[in-house]
PDB file of C-alpha atoms in Angstrom:
ATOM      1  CA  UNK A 394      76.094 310.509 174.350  1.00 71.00           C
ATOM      2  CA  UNK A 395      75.791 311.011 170.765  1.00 75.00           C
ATOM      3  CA  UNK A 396      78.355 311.955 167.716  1.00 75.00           C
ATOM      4  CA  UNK A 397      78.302 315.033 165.305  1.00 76.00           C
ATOM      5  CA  UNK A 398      76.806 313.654 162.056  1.00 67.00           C
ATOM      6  CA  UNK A 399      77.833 314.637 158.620  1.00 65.00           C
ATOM      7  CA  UNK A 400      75.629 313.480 156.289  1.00 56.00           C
ATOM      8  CA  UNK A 401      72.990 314.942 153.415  1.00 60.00           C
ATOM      9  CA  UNK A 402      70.423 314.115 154.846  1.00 81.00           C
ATOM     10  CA  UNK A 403      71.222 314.774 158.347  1.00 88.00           C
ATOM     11  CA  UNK A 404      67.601 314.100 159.945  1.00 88.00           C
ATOM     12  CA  UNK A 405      68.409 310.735 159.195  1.00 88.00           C
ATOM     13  CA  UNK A 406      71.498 309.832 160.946  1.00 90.00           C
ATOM     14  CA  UNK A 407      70.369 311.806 164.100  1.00 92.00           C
ATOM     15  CA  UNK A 408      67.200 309.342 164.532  1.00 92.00           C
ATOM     16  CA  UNK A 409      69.394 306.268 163.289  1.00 92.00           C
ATOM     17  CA  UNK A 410      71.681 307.564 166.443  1.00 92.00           C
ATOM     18  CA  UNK A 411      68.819 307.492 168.908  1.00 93.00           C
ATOM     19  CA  UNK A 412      67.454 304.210 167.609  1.00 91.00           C
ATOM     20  CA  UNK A 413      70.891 302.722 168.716  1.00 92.00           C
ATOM     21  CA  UNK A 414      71.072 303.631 172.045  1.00 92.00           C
ATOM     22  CA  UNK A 415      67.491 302.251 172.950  1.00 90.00           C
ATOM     23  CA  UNK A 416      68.516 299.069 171.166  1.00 87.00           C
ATOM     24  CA  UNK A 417      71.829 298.800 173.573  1.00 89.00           C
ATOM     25  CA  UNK A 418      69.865 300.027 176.436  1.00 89.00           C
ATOM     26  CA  UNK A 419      71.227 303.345 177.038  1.00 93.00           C
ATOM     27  CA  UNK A 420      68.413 304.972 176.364  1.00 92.00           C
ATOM     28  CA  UNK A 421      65.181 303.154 177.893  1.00 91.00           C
ATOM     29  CA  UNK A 422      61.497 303.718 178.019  1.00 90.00           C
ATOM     30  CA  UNK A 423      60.273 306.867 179.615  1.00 92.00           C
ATOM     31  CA  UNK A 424      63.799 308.333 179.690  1.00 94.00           C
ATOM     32  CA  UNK A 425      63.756 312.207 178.419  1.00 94.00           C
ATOM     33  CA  UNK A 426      66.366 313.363 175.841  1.00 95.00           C
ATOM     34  CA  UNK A 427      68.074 316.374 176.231  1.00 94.00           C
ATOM     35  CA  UNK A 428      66.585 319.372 175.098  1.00 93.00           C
ATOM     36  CA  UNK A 429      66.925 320.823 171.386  1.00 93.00           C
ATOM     37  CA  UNK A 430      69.308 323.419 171.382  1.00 93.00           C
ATOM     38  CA  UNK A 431      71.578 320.419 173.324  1.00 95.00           C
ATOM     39  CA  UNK A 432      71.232 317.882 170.906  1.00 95.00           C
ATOM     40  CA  UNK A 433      71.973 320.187 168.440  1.00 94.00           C
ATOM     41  CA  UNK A 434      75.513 320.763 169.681  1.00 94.00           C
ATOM     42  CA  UNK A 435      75.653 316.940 170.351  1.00 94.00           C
ATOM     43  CA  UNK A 436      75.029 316.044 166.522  1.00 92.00           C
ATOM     44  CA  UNK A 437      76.785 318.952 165.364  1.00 92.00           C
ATOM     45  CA  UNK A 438      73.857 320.392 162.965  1.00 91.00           C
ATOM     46  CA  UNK A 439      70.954 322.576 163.154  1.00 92.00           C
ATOM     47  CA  UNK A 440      68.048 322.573 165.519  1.00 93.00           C
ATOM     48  CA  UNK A 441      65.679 322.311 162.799  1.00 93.00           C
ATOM     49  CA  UNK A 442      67.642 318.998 161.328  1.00 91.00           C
ATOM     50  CA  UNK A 443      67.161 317.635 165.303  1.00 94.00           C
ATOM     51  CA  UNK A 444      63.412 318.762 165.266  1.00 93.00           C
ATOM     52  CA  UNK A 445      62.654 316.700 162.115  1.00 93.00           C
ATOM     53  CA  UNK A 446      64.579 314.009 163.533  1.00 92.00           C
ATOM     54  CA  UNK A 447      62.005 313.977 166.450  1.00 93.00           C
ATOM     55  CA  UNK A 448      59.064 314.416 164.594  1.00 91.00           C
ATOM     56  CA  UNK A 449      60.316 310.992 162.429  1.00 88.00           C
ATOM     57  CA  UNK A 450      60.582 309.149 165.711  1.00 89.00           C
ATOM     58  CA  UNK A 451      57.362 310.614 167.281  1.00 87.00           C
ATOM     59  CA  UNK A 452      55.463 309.444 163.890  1.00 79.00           C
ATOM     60  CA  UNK A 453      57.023 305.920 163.992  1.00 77.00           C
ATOM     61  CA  UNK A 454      56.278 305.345 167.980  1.00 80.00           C
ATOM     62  CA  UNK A 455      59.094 305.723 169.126  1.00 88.00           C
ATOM     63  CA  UNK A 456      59.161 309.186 170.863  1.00 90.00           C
ATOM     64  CA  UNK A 457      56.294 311.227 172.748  1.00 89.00           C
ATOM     65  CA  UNK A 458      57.110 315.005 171.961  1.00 91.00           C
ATOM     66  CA  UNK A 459      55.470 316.613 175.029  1.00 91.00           C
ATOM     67  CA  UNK A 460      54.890 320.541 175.528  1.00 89.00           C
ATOM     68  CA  UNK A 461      55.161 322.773 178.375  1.00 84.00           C
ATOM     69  CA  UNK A 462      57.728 323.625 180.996  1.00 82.00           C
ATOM     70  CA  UNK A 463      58.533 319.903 182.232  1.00 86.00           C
ATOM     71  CA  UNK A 464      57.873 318.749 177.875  1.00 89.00           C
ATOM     72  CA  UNK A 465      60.212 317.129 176.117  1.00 92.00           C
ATOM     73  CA  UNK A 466      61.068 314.176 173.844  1.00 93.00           C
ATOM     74  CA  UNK A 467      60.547 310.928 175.660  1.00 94.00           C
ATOM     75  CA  UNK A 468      60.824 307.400 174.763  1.00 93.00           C
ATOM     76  CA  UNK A 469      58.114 305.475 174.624  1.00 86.00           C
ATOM     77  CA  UNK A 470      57.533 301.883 176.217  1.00 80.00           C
ATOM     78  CA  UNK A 471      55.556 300.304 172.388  1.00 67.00           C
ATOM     79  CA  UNK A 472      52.668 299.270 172.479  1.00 61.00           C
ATOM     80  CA  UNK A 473      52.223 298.373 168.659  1.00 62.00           C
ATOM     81  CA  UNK A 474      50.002 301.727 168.282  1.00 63.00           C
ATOM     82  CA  UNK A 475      51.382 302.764 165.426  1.00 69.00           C
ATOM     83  CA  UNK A 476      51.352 299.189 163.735  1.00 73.00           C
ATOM     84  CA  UNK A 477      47.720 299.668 164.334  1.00 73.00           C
ATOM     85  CA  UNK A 478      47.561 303.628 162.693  1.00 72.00           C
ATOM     86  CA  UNK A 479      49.589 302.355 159.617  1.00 77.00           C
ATOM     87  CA  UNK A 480      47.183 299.058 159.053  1.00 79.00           C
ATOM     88  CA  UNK A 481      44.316 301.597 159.643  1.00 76.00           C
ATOM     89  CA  UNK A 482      45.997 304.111 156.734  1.00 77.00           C
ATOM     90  CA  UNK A 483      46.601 300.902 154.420  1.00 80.00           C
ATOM     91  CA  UNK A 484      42.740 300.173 154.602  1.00 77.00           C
ATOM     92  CA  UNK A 485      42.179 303.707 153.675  1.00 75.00           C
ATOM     93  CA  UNK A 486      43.858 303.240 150.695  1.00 77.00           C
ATOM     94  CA  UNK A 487      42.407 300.073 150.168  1.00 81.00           C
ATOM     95  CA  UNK A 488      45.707 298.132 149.924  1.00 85.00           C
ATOM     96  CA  UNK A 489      44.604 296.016 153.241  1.00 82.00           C
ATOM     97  CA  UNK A 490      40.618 294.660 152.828  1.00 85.00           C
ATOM     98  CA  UNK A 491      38.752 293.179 155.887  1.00 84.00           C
ATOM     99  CA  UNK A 492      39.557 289.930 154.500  1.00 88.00           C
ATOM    100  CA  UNK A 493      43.003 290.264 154.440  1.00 90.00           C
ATOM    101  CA  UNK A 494      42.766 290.936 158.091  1.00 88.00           C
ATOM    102  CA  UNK A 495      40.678 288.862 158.933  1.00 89.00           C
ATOM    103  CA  UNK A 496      42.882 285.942 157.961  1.00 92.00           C
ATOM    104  CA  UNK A 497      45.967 286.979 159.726  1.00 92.00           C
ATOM    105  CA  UNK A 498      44.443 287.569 162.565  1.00 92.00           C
ATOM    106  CA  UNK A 499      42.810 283.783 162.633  1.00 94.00           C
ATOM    107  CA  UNK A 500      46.080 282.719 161.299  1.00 96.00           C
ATOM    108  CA  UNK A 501      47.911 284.750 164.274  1.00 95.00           C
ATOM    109  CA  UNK A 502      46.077 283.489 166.926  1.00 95.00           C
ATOM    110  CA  UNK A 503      46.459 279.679 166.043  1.00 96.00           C
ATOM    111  CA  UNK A 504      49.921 280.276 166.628  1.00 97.00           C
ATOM    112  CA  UNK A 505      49.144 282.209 169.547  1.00 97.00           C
ATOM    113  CA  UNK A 506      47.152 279.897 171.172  1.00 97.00           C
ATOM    114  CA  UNK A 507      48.789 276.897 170.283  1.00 97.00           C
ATOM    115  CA  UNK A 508      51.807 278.377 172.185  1.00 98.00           C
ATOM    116  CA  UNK A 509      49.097 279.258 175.219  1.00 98.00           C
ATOM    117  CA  UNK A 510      48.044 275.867 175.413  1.00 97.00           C
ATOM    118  CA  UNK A 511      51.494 274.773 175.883  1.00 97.00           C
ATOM    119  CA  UNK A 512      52.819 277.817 177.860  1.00 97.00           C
ATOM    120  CA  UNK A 513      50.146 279.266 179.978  1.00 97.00           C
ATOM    121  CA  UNK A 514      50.211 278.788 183.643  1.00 97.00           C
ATOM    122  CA  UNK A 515      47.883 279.376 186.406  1.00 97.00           C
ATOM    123  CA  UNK A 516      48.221 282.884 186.766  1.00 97.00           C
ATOM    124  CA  UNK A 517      47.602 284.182 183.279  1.00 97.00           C
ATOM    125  CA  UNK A 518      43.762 281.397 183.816  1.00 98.00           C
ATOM    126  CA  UNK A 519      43.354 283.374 186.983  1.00 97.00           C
ATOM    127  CA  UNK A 520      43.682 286.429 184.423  1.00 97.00           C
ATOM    128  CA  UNK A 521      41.462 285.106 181.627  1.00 98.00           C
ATOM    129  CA  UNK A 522      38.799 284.466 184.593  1.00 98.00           C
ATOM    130  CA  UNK A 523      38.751 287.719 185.843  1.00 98.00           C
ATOM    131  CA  UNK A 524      38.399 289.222 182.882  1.00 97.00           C
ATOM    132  CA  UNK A 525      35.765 286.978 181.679  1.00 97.00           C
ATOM    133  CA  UNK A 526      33.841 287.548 185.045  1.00 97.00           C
ATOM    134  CA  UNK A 527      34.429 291.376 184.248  1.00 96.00           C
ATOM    135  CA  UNK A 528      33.167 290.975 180.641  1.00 96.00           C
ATOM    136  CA  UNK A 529      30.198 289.421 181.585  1.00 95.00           C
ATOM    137  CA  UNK A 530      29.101 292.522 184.169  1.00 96.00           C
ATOM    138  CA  UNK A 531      29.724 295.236 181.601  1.00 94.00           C
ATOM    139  CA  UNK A 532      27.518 293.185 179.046  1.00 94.00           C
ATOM    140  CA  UNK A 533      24.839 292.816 181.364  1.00 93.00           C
ATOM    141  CA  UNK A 534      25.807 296.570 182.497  1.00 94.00           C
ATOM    142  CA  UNK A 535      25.348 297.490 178.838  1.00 91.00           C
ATOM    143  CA  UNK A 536      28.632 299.520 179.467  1.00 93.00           C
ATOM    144  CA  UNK A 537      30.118 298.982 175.670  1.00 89.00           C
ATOM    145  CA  UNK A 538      32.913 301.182 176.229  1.00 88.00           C
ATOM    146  CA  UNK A 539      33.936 299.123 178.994  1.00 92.00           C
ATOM    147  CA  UNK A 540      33.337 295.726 177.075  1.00 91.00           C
ATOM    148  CA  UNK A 541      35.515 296.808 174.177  1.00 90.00           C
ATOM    149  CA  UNK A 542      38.125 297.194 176.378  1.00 91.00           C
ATOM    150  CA  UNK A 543      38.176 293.827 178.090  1.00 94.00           C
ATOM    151  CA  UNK A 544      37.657 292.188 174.859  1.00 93.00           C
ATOM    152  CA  UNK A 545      41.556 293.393 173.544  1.00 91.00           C
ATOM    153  CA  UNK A 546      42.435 292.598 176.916  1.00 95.00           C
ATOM    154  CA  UNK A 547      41.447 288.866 176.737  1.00 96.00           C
ATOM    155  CA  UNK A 548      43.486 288.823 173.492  1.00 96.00           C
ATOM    156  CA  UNK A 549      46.218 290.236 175.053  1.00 95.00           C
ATOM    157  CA  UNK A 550      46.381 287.789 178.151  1.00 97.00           C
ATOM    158  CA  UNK A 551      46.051 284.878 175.942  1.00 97.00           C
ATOM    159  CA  UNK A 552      49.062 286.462 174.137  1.00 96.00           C
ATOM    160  CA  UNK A 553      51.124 286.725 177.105  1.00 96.00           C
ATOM    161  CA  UNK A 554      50.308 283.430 177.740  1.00 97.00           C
ATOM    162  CA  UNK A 555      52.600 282.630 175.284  1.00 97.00           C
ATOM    163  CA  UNK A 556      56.002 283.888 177.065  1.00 96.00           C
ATOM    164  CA  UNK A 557      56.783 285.572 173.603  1.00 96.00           C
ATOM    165  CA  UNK A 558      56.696 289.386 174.156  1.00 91.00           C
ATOM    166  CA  UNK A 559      56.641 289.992 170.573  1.00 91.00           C
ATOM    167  CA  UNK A 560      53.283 288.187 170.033  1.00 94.00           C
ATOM    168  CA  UNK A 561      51.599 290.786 173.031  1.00 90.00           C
ATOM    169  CA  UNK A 562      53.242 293.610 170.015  1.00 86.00           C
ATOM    170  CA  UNK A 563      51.405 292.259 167.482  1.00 89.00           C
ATOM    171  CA  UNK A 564      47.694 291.361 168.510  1.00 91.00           C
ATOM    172  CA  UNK A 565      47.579 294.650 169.952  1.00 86.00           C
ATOM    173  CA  UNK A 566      47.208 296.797 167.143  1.00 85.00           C
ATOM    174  CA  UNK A 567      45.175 294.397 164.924  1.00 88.00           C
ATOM    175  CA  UNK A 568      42.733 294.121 168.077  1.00 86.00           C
ATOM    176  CA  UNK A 569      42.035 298.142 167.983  1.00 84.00           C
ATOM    177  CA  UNK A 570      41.684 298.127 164.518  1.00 86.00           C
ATOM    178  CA  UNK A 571      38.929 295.384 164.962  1.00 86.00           C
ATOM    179  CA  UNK A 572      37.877 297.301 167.552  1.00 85.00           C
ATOM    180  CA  UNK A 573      37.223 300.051 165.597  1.00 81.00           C
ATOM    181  CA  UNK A 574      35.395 298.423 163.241  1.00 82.00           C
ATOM    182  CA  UNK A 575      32.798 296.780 165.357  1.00 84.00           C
ATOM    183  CA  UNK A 576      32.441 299.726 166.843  1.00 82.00           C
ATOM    184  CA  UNK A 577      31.456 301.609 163.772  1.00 80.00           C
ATOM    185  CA  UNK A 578      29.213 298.394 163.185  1.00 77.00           C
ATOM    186  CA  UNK A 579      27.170 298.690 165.715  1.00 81.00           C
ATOM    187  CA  UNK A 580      27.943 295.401 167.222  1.00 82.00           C
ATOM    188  CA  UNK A 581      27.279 294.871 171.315  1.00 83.00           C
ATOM    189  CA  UNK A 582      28.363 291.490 172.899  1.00 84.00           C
ATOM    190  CA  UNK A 583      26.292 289.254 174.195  1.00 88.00           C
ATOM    191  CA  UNK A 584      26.293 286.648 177.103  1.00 91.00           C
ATOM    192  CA  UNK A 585      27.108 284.079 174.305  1.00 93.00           C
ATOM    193  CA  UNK A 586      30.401 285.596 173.955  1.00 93.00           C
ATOM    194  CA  UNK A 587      31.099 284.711 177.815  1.00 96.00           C
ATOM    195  CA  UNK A 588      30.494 281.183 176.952  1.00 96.00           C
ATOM    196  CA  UNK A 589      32.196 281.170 173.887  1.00 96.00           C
ATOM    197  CA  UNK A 590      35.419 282.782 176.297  1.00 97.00           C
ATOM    198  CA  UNK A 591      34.383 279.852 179.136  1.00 97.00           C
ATOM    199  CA  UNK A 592      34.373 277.305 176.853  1.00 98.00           C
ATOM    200  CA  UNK A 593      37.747 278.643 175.371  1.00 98.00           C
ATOM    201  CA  UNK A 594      39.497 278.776 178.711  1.00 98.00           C
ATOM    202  CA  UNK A 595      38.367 275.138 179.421  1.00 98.00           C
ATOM    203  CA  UNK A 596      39.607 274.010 176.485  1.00 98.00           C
ATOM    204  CA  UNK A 597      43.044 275.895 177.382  1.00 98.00           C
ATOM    205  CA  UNK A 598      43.471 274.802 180.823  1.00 97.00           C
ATOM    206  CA  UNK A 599      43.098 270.816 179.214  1.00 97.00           C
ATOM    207  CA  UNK A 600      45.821 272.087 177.014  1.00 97.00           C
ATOM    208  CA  UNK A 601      43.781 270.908 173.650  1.00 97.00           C
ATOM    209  CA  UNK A 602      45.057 273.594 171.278  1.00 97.00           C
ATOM    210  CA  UNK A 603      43.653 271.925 168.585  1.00 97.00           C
ATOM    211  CA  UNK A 604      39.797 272.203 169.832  1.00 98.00           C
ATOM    212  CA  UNK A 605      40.603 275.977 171.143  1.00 97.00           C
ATOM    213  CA  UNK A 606      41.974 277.142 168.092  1.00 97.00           C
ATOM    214  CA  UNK A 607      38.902 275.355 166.690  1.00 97.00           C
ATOM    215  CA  UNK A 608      36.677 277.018 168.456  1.00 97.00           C
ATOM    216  CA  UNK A 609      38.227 280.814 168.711  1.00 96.00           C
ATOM    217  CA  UNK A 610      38.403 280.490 164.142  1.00 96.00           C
ATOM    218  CA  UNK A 611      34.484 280.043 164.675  1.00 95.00           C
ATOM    219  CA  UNK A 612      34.104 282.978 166.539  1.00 94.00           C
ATOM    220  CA  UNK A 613      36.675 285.159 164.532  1.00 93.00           C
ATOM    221  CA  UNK A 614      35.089 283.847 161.379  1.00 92.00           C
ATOM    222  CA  UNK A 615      31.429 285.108 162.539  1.00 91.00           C
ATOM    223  CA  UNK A 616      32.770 287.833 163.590  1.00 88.00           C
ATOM    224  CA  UNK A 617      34.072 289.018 160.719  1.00 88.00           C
ATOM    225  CA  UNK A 618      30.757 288.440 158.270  1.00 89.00           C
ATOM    226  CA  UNK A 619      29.013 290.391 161.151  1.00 86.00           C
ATOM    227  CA  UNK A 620      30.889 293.301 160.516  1.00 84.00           C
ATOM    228  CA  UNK A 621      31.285 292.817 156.605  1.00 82.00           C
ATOM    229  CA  UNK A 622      27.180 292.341 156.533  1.00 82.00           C
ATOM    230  CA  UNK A 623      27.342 295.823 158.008  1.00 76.00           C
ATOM    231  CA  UNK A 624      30.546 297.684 156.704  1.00 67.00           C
ATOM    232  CA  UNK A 625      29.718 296.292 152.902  1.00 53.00           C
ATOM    233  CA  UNK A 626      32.580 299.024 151.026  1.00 55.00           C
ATOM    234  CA  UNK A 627      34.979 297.291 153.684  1.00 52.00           C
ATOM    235  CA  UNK A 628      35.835 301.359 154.405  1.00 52.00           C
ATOM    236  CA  UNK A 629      38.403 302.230 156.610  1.00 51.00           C
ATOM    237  CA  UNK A 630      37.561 302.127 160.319  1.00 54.00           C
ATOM    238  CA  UNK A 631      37.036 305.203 161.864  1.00 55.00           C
ATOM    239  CA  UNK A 632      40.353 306.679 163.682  1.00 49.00           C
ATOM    240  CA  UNK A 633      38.475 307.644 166.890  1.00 47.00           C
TER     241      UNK A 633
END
């Protein structure tokens, strides 16, 4: 499968390898590589150059390095989670501010839903209902936990909506790192949100992008002096 590398740094042609054969398909999500010592002999080098190589691709997403007797490097089906660590780590350092992402993600999700309004069918409103329905029991449940979750999951659908699997990659992560900071702001939904979602779906379903996006840059907009009348410093969200 792979070709004895010769090269300084060595670490780097072994994960420049892998990344090859998942982009022509050889290698595909949730496939195991071979073990260490195996690869080692594949790539011709050391099984420390091969375990650095690993540990690059765990860190950028790409690989899950499990443990135990059935472990093993496996690649991963992304899901944009380490799009969402790295805007989390820029914050930290204070090179992203919640303003910055606050306007992508209204700018994002004009595009997004314009595309929606145009693309969506049936089933992914049959999807936006159900999770509205859903929504609006775990508000009146109190069950926050359960609410965060269906509120990246309504992003998501809309998303999908599109027919673009590359928008789905990239309001994932900037929805947990929102999520993260309402959390630590001590915001809970309420039913207003429903009918903000209702309202939004309507809107979707008459295919008038223009009102929808409208209404969602309201929402965002609020939103986002919510948590900034809370989170003043703009700090990092927490990780957890």
């Amino acid at each position: 499968m792979f070709k004895p590398v010769k090269n300084i740094r060595t670490f780097e042609a072994i994960s420049d390898q892998i990344r090859r054969q998942i982009e022509s398909g050889t290698l595909q999500p949730g496939d195991k590589l071979p073990a260490e010592r195996e690869l080692a002999l594949q790539f011709g080098v050391s099984r420390n150059a091969v375990r650095e190589a690993l540990r690059i691709l765990e860190s950028a997403g790409v690989l899950e390095l499990q443990k135990g007797a059935s472990g093993g490097a496996f690649i991963l089906d992304g899901d944009g989670s380490n799009i969402s660590q790295s805007i989390s780590d820029m914050m930290a350092l204070k090179r992203i501010s919640l303003q910055h992402l606050t306007e992508a993600r209204v700018e994002l999700m004009n595009v997004i839903l314009k595309l929606a309004c145009a693309h969506a069918d049936e089933s992914d409103f049959a999807l936006l209902e159900k999770n509205i329905e859903k929504s609006r029991v775990a508000i009146e449940a109190k069950d926050r936990d359960a609410q965060m979750e269906l509120n990246a999951e309504f992003y998501s659908i809309i998303a999908q909506a599109t027919k673009n699997p590359i928008y789905t990659l990239l309001v994932a992560p900037i929805s947990e790192v929102v999520r993260r900071f309402v959390k630590d702001a001590g915001i809970r939904a309420t039913i207003e949100v429903i009918e903000t979602r209702e309202e939004l779906l309507r809107l979707m379903r008459a295919r008038e992008a223009d009102a929808a996006i409208a209404l969602l840059t309201e929402y965002l907009e609020t939103t986002h002096e919510v948590i900034l009348r809370r989170s003043p410093a703009e700090t990092a969200p927490d990780r957890g």
